[in-house]
mmCIF file of C-alpha atoms and ligand atoms in Angstrom:
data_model
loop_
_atom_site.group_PDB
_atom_site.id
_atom_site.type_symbol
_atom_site.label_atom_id
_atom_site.label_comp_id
_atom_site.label_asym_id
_atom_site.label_seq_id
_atom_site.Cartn_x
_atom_site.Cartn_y
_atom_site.Cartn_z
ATOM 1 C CA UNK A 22 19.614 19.258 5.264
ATOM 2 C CA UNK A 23 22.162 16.766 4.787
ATOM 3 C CA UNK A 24 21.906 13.505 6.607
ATOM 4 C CA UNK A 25 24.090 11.975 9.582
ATOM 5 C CA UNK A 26 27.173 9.444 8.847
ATOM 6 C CA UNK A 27 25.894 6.225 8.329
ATOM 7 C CA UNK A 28 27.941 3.067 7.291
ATOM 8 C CA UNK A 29 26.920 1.827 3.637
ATOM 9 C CA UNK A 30 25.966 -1.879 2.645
ATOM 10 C CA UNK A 31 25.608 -2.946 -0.339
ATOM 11 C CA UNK A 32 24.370 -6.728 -0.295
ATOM 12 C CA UNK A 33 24.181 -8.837 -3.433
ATOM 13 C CA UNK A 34 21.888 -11.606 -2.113
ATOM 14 C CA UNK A 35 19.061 -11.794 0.126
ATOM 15 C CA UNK A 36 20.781 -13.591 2.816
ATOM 16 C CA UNK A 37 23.600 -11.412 2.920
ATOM 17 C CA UNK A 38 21.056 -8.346 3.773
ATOM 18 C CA UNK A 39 19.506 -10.563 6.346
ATOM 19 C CA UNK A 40 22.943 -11.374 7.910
ATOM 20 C CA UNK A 41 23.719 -7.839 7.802
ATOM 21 C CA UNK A 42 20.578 -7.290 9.285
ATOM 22 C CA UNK A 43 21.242 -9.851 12.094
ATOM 23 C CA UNK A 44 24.702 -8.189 12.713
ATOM 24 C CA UNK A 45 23.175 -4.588 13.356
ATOM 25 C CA UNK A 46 19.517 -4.802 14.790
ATOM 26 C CA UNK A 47 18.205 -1.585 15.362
ATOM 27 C CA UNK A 48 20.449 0.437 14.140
ATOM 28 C CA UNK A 49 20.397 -0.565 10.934
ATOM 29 C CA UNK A 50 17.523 -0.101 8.044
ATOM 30 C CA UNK A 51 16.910 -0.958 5.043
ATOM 31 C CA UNK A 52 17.471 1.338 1.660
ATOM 32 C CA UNK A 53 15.340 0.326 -1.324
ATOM 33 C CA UNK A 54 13.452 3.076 -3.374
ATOM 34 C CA UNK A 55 14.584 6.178 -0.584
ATOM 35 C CA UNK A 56 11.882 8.180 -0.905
ATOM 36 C CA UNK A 57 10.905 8.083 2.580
ATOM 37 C CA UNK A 58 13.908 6.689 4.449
ATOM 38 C CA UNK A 59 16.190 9.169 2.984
ATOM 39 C CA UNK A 60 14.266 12.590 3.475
ATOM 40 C CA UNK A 61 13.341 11.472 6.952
ATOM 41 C CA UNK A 62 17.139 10.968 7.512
ATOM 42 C CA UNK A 63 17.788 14.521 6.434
ATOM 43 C CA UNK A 64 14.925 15.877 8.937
ATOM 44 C CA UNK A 65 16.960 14.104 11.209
ATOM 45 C CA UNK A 66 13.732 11.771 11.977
ATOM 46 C CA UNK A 67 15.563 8.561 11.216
ATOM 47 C CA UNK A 68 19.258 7.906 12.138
ATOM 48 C CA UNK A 69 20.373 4.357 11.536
ATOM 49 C CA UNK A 70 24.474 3.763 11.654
ATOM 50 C CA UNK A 71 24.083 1.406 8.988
ATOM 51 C CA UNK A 72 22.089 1.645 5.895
ATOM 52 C CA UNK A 73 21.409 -1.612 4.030
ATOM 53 C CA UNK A 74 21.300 -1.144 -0.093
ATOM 54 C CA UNK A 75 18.980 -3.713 -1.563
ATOM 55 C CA UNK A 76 19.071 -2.218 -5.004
ATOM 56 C CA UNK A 77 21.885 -4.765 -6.244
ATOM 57 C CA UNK A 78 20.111 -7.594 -5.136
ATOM 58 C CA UNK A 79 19.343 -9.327 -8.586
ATOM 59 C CA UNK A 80 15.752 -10.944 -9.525
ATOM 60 C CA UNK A 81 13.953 -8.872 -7.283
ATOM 61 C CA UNK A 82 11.602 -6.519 -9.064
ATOM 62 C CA UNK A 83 9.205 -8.327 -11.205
ATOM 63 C CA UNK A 84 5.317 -8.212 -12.032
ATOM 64 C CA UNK A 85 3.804 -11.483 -12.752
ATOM 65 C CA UNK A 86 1.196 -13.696 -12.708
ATOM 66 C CA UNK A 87 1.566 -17.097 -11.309
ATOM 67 C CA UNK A 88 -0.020 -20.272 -9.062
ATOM 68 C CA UNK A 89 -3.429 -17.939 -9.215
ATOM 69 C CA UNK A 90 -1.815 -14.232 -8.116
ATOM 70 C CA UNK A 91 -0.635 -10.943 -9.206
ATOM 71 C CA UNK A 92 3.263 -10.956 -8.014
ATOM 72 C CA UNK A 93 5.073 -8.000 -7.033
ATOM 73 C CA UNK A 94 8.840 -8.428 -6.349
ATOM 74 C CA UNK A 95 10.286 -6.791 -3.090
ATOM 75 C CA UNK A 96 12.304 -3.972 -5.708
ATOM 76 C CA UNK A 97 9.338 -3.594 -8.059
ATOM 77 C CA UNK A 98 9.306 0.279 -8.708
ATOM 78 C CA UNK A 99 6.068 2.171 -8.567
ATOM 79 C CA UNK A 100 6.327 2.658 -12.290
ATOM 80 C CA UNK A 101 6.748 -0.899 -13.417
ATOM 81 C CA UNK A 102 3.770 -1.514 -11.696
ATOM 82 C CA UNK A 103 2.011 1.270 -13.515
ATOM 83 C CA UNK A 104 3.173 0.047 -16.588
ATOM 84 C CA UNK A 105 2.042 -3.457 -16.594
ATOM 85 C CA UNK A 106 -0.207 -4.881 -18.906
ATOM 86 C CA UNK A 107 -1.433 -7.654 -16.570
ATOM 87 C CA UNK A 108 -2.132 -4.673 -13.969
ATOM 88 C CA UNK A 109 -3.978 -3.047 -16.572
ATOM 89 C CA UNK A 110 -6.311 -5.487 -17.771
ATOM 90 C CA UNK A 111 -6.997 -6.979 -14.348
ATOM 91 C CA UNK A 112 -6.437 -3.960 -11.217
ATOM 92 C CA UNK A 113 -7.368 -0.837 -12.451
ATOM 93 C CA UNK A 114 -7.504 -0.327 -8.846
ATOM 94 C CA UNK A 115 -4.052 -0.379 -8.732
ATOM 95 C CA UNK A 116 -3.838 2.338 -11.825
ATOM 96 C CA UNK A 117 -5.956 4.385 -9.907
ATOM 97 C CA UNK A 118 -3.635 4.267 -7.033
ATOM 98 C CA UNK A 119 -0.732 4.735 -9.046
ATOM 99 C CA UNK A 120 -1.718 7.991 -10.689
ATOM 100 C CA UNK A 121 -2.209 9.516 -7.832
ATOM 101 C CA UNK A 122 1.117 8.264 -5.308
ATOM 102 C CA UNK A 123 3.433 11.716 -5.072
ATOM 103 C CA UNK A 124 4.585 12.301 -8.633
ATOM 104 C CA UNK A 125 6.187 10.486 -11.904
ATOM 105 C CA UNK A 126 10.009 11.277 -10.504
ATOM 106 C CA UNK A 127 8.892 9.653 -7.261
ATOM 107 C CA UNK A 128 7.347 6.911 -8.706
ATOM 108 C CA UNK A 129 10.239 5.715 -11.090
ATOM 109 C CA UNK A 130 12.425 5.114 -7.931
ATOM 110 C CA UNK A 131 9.680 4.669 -4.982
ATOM 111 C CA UNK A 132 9.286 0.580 -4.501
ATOM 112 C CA UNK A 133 5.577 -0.938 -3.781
ATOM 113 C CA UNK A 134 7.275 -3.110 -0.981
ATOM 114 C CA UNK A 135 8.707 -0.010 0.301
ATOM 115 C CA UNK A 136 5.421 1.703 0.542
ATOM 116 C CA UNK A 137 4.068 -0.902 3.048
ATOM 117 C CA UNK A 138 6.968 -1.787 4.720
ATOM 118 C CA UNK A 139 7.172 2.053 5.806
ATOM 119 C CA UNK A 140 3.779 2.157 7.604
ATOM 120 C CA UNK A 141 2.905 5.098 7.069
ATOM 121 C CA UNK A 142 -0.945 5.253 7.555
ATOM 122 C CA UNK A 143 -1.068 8.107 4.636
ATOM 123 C CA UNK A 144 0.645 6.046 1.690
ATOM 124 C CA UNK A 145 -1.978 5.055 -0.536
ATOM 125 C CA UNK A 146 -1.016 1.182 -1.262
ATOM 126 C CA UNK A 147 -1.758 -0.575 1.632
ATOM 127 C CA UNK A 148 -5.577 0.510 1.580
ATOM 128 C CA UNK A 149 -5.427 -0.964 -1.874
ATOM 129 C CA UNK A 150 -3.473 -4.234 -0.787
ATOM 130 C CA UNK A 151 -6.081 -4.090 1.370
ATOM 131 C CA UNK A 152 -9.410 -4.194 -0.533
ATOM 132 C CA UNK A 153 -7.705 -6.867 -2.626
ATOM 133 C CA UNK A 154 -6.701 -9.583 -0.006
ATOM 134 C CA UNK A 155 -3.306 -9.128 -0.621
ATOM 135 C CA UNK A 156 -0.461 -10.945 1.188
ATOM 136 C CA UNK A 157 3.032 -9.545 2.118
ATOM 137 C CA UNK A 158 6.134 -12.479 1.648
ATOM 138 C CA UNK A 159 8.810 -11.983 4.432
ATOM 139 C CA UNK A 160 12.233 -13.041 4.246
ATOM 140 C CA UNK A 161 14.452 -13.568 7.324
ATOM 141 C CA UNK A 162 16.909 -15.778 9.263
ATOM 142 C CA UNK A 163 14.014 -18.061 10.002
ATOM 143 C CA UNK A 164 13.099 -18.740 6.245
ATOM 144 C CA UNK A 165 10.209 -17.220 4.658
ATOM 145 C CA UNK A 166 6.731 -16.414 6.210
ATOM 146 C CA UNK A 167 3.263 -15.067 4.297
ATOM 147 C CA UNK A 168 1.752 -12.566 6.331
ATOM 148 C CA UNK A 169 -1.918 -11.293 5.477
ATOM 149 C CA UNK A 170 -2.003 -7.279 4.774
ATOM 150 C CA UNK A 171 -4.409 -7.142 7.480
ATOM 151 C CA UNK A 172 -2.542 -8.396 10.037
ATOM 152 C CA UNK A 173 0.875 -6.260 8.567
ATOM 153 C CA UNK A 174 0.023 -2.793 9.989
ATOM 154 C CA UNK A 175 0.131 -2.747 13.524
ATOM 155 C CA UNK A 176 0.487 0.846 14.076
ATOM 156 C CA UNK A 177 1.832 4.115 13.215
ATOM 157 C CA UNK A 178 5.305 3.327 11.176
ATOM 158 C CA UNK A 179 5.261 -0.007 12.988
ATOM 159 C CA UNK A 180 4.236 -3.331 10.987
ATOM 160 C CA UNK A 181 4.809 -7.212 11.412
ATOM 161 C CA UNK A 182 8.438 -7.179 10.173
ATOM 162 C CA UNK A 183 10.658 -8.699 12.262
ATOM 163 C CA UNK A 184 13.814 -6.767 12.820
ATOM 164 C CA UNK A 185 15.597 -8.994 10.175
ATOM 165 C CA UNK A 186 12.857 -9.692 7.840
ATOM 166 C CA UNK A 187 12.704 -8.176 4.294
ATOM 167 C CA UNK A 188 9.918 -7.971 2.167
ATOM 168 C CA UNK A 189 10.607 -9.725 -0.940
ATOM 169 C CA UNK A 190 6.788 -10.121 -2.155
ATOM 170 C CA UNK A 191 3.605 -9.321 -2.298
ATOM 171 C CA UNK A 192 0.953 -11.565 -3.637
ATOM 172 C CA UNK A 193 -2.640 -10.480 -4.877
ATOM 173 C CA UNK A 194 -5.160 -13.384 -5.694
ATOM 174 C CA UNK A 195 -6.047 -13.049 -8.995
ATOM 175 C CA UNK A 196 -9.632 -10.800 -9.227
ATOM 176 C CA UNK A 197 -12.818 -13.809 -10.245
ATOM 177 C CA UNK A 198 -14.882 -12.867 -13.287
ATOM 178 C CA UNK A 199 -17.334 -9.904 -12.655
ATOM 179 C CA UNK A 200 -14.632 -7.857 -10.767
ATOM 180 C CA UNK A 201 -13.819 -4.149 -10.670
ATOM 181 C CA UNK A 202 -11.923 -2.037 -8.541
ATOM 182 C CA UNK A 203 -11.625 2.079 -7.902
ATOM 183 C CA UNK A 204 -9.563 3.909 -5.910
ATOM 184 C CA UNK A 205 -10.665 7.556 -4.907
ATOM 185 C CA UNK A 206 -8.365 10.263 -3.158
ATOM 186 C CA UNK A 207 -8.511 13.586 -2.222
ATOM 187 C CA UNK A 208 -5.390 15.801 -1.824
ATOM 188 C CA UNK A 209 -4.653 19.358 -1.059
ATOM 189 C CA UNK A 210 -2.277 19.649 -4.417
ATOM 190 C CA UNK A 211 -1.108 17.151 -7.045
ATOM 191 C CA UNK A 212 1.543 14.752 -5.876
ATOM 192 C CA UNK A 213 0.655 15.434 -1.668
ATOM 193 C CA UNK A 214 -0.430 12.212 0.486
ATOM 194 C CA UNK A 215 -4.274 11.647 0.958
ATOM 195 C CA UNK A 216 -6.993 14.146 3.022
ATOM 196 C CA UNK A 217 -8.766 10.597 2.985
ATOM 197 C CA UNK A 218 -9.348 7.810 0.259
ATOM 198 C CA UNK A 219 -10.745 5.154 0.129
ATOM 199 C CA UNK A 220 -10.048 1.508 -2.098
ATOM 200 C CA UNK A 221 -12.833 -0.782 -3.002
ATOM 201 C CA UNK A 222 -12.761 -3.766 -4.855
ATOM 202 C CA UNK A 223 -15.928 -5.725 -5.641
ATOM 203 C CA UNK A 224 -16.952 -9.170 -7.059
ATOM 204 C CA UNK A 225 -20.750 -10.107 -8.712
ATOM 205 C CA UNK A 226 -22.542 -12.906 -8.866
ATOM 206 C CA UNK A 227 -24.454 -14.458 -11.777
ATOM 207 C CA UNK A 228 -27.730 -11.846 -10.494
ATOM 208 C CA UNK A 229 -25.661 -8.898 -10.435
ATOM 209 C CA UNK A 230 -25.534 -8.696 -6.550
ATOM 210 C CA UNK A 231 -22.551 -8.306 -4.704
ATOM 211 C CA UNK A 232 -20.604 -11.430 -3.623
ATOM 212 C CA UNK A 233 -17.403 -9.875 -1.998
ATOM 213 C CA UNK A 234 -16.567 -6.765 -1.369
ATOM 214 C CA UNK A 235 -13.370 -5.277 0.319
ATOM 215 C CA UNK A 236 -13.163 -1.558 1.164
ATOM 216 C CA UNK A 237 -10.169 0.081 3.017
ATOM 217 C CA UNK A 238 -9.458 3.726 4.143
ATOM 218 C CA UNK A 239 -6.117 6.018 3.422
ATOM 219 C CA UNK A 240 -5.246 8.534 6.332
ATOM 220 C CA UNK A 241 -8.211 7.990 8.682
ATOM 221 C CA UNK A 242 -6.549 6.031 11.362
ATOM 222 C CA UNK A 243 -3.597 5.118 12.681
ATOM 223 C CA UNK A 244 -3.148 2.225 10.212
ATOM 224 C CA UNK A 245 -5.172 1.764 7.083
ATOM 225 C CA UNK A 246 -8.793 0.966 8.308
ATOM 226 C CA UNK A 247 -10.573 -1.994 6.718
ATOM 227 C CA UNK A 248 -14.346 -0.750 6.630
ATOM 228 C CA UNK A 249 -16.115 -4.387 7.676
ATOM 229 C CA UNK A 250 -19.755 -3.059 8.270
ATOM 230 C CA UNK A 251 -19.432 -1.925 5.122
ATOM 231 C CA UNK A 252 -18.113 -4.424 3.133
ATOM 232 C CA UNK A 253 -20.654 -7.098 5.372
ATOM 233 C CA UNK A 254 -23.887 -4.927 4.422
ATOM 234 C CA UNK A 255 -23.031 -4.913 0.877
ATOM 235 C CA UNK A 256 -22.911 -8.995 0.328
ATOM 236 C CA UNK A 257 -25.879 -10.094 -1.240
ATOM 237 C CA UNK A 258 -26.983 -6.717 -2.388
ATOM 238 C CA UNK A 259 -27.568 -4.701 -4.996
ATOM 239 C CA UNK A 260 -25.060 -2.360 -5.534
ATOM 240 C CA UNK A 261 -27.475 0.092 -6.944
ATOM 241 C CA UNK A 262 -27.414 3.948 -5.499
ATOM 242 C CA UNK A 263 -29.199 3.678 -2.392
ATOM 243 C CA UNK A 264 -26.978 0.373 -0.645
ATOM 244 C CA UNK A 265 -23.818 1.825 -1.916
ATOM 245 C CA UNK A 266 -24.813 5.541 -0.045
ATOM 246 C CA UNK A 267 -25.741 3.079 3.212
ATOM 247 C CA UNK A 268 -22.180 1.507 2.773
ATOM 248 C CA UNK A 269 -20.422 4.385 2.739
ATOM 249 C CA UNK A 270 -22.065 5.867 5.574
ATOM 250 C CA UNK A 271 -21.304 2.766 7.247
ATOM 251 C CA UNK A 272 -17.198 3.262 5.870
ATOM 252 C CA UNK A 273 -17.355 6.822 7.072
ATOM 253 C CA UNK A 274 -18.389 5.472 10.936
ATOM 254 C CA UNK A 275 -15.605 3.513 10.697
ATOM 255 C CA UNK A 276 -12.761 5.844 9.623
ATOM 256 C CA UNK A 277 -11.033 7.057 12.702
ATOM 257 C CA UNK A 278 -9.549 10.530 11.523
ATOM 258 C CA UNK A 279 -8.034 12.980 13.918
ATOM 259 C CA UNK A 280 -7.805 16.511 13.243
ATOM 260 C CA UNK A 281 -4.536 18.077 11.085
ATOM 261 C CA UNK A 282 -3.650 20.480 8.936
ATOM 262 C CA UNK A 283 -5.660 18.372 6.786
ATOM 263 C CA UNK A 284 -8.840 19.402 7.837
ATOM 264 C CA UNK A 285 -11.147 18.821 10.725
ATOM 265 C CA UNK A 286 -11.733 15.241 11.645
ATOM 266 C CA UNK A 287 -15.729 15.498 10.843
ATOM 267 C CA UNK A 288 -14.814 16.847 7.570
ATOM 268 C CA UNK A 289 -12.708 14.140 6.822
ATOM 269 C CA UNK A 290 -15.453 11.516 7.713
ATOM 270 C CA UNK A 291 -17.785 13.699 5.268
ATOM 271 C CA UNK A 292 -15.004 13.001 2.904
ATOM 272 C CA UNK A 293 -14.858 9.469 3.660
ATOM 273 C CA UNK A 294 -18.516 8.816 2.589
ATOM 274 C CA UNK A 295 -18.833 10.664 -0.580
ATOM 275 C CA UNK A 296 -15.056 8.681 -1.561
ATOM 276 C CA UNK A 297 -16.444 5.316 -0.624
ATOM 277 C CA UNK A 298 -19.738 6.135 -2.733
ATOM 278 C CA UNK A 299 -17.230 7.200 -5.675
ATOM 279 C CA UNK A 300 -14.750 3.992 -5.463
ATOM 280 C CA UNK A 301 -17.542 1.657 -5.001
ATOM 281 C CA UNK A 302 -19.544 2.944 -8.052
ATOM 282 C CA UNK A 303 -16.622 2.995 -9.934
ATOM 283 C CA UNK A 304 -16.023 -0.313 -8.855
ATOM 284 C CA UNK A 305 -19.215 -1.787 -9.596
ATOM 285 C CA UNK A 306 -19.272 -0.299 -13.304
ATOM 286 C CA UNK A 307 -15.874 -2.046 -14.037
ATOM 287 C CA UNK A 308 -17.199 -5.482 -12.403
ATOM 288 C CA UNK A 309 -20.442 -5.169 -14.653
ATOM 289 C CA UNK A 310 -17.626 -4.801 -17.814
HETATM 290 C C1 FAD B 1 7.518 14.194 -2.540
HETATM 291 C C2 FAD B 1 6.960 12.860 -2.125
HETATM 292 C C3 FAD B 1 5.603 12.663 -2.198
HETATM 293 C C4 FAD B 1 5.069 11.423 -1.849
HETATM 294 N N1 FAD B 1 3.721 11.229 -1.970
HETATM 295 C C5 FAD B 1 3.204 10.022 -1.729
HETATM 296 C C6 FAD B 1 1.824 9.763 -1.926
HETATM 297 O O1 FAD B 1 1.047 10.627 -2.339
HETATM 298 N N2 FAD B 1 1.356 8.519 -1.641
HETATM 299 C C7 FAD B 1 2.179 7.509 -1.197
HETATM 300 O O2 FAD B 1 1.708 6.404 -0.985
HETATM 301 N N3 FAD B 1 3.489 7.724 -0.996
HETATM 302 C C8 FAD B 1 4.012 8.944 -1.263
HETATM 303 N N4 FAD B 1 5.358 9.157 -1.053
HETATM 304 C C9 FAD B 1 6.161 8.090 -0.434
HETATM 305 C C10 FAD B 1 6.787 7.217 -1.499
HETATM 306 O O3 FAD B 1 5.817 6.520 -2.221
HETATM 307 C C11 FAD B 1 7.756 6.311 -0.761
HETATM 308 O O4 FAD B 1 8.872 6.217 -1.477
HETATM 309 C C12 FAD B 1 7.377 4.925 -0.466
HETATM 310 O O5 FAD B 1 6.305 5.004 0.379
HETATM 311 C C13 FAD B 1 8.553 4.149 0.180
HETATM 312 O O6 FAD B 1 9.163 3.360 -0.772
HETATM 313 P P1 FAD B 1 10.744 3.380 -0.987
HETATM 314 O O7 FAD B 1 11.052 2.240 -1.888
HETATM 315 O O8 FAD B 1 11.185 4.723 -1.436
HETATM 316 O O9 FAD B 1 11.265 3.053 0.490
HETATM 317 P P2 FAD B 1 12.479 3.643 1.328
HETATM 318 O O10 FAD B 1 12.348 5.099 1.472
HETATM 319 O O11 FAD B 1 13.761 3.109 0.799
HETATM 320 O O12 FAD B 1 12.172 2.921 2.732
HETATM 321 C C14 FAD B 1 11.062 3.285 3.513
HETATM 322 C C15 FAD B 1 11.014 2.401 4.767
HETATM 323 O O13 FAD B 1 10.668 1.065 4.435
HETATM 324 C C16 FAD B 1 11.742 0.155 4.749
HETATM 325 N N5 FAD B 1 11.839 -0.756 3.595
HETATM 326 C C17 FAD B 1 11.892 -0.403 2.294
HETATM 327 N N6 FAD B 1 11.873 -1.487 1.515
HETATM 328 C C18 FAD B 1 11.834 -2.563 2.338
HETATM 329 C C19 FAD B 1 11.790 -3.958 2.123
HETATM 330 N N7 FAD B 1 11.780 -4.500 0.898
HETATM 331 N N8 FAD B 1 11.733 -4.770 3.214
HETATM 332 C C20 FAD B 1 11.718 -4.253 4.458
HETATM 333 N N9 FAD B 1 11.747 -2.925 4.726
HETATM 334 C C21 FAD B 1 11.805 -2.091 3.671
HETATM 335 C C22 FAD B 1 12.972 1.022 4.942
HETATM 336 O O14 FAD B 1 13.909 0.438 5.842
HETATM 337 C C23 FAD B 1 12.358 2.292 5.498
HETATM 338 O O15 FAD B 1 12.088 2.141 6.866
HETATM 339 C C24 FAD B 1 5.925 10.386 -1.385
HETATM 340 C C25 FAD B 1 7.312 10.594 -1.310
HETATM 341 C C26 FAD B 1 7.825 11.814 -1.672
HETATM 342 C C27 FAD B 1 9.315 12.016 -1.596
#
């Protein structure tokens, strides 16, 4: 299907989106990768007047380190990130992930910031951001504000953006020694969104036990679901076979699933343990590396 009329902006600075974004509220959105704004638009799901380009904005897709994070800029395609050598030596989490969001012609124009900014509880970054403490930068008239990934989703499609906010990063502390990460996802064919999946990222202490761990869910909930009785039982422990099956019977309690074409939402929850039992082994091999 083809689209409604829309008016097209084409800012070249960040405070000329925002002013544009002041100027037309709600009826106007933001346009960076388009691969879920624009095939809403042509299910008719989304009709802003005005659609606000960010792609010429310069110095706006990066992946660096710096001041003790991982920095992702606001236009940062999905395959940059996959590409980087500092993601691959320190987030394989973040590979994980990767590999498995929709497919490599997706991916090449699909932006990270994009993928939380949409709020969509079945894209598979913000359970990641998640598990890793991450922090979204927002730009708007007011200046610039650091908002906490668990306090960005509020609900379905909605986050903590205000109306003329953009995100321009999103900051990752920088894993401590003795830290792995896995991400585990199962979907009904390559390149489709998440039954369920679930992120875990773990740090060990000196002993081998488990000093932090942060666990998220994909597509149980109505935003991603942080798994806290999970991640709480684990500190201390071992992470040896039978704490990490008690975790992720603790994760699966937690997941809130509702019943879809998907499956049945017991299913899912089945699905939810054996995934969390799968990331955090996975995650507790690479933090013994
Ligand atoms: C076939 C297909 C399969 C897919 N499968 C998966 C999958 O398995 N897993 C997955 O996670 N995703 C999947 N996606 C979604 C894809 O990753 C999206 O493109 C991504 O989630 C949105 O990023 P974008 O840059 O394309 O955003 P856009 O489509 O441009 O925008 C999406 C929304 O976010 C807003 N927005 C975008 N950037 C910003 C910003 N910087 N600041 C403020 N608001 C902003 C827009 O206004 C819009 O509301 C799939 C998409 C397709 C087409």
């Amino acid at each position: 299907m083809i689209p409604p009329p829309f008016e097209y902006l084409r800012p070249t600075s960040i405070a000329e989106a925002i002013s544009f974004l002041q100027q037309y509220g709600d009826e106007a959105k933001i346009l960076s990768g388009g691969q879920s704004l624009i095939p809403m638009m042509k299910l008719r799901l989304a009709r802003p007047a005005y659609l606000i380009d960010i792609n010429r904005i310069a110095g706006l897709s990066y992946v660096k380190e710096d001041d003790g994070h991982l920095k992702i800029g606001g236009l940062t395609r999905e395959a940059e990130l996959e590409d980087s050598p500092i993601v691959h030596a320190k987030f394989p989490i973040l590979i994980d992930t990767e590999h498995v969001i929709a497919d490599p012609q997706v991916r090449n124009l699909a932006t990270v910031a994009g993928n939380l900014a949409h709020g969509d509880p079945a894209n598979d970054h913000p359970a990641t951001m998640m598990a890793l403490g991450a922090k979204v930068v927002a730009t708007g008239s007011k200046g610039e504000r650091v908002i906490p990934v668990d306090d960005f989703f509020v609900s379905v499609f909605t986050t903590a953006l205000q109306p003329d906010e953009i995100v321009t990063e999103i900051r990752i502390p920088l894993p401590p020694p003795r830290s792995g990460g896995a991400y585990f996802k199962l979907e009904r064919k390559v390149g489709d969104f998440a039954t369920a999946a679930v992120a875990a990222q773990v740090t060990l202490d000196a002993d081998g036990n488990c000093r932090q761990a942060g666990i998220a869910l994909t597509n149980v909930g109505p935003t991603p679901v942080r798994a806290k009785n999970a991640e709480a039982f684990l500190r201390g422990k071992k992470l040896d076979d039978a704490n990490i099956r008690q975790a992720a019977q603790l994760a699966a309690d937690e997941a809130q699933p509702s019943s879809d074409l998907r499956g049945p939402a017991e299913y899912k929850k089945g699905l939810v343990k054996e995934l969390a039992a799968r990331a955090l082994t996975r995650a507790a091999e690479r933090a013994s590396k």
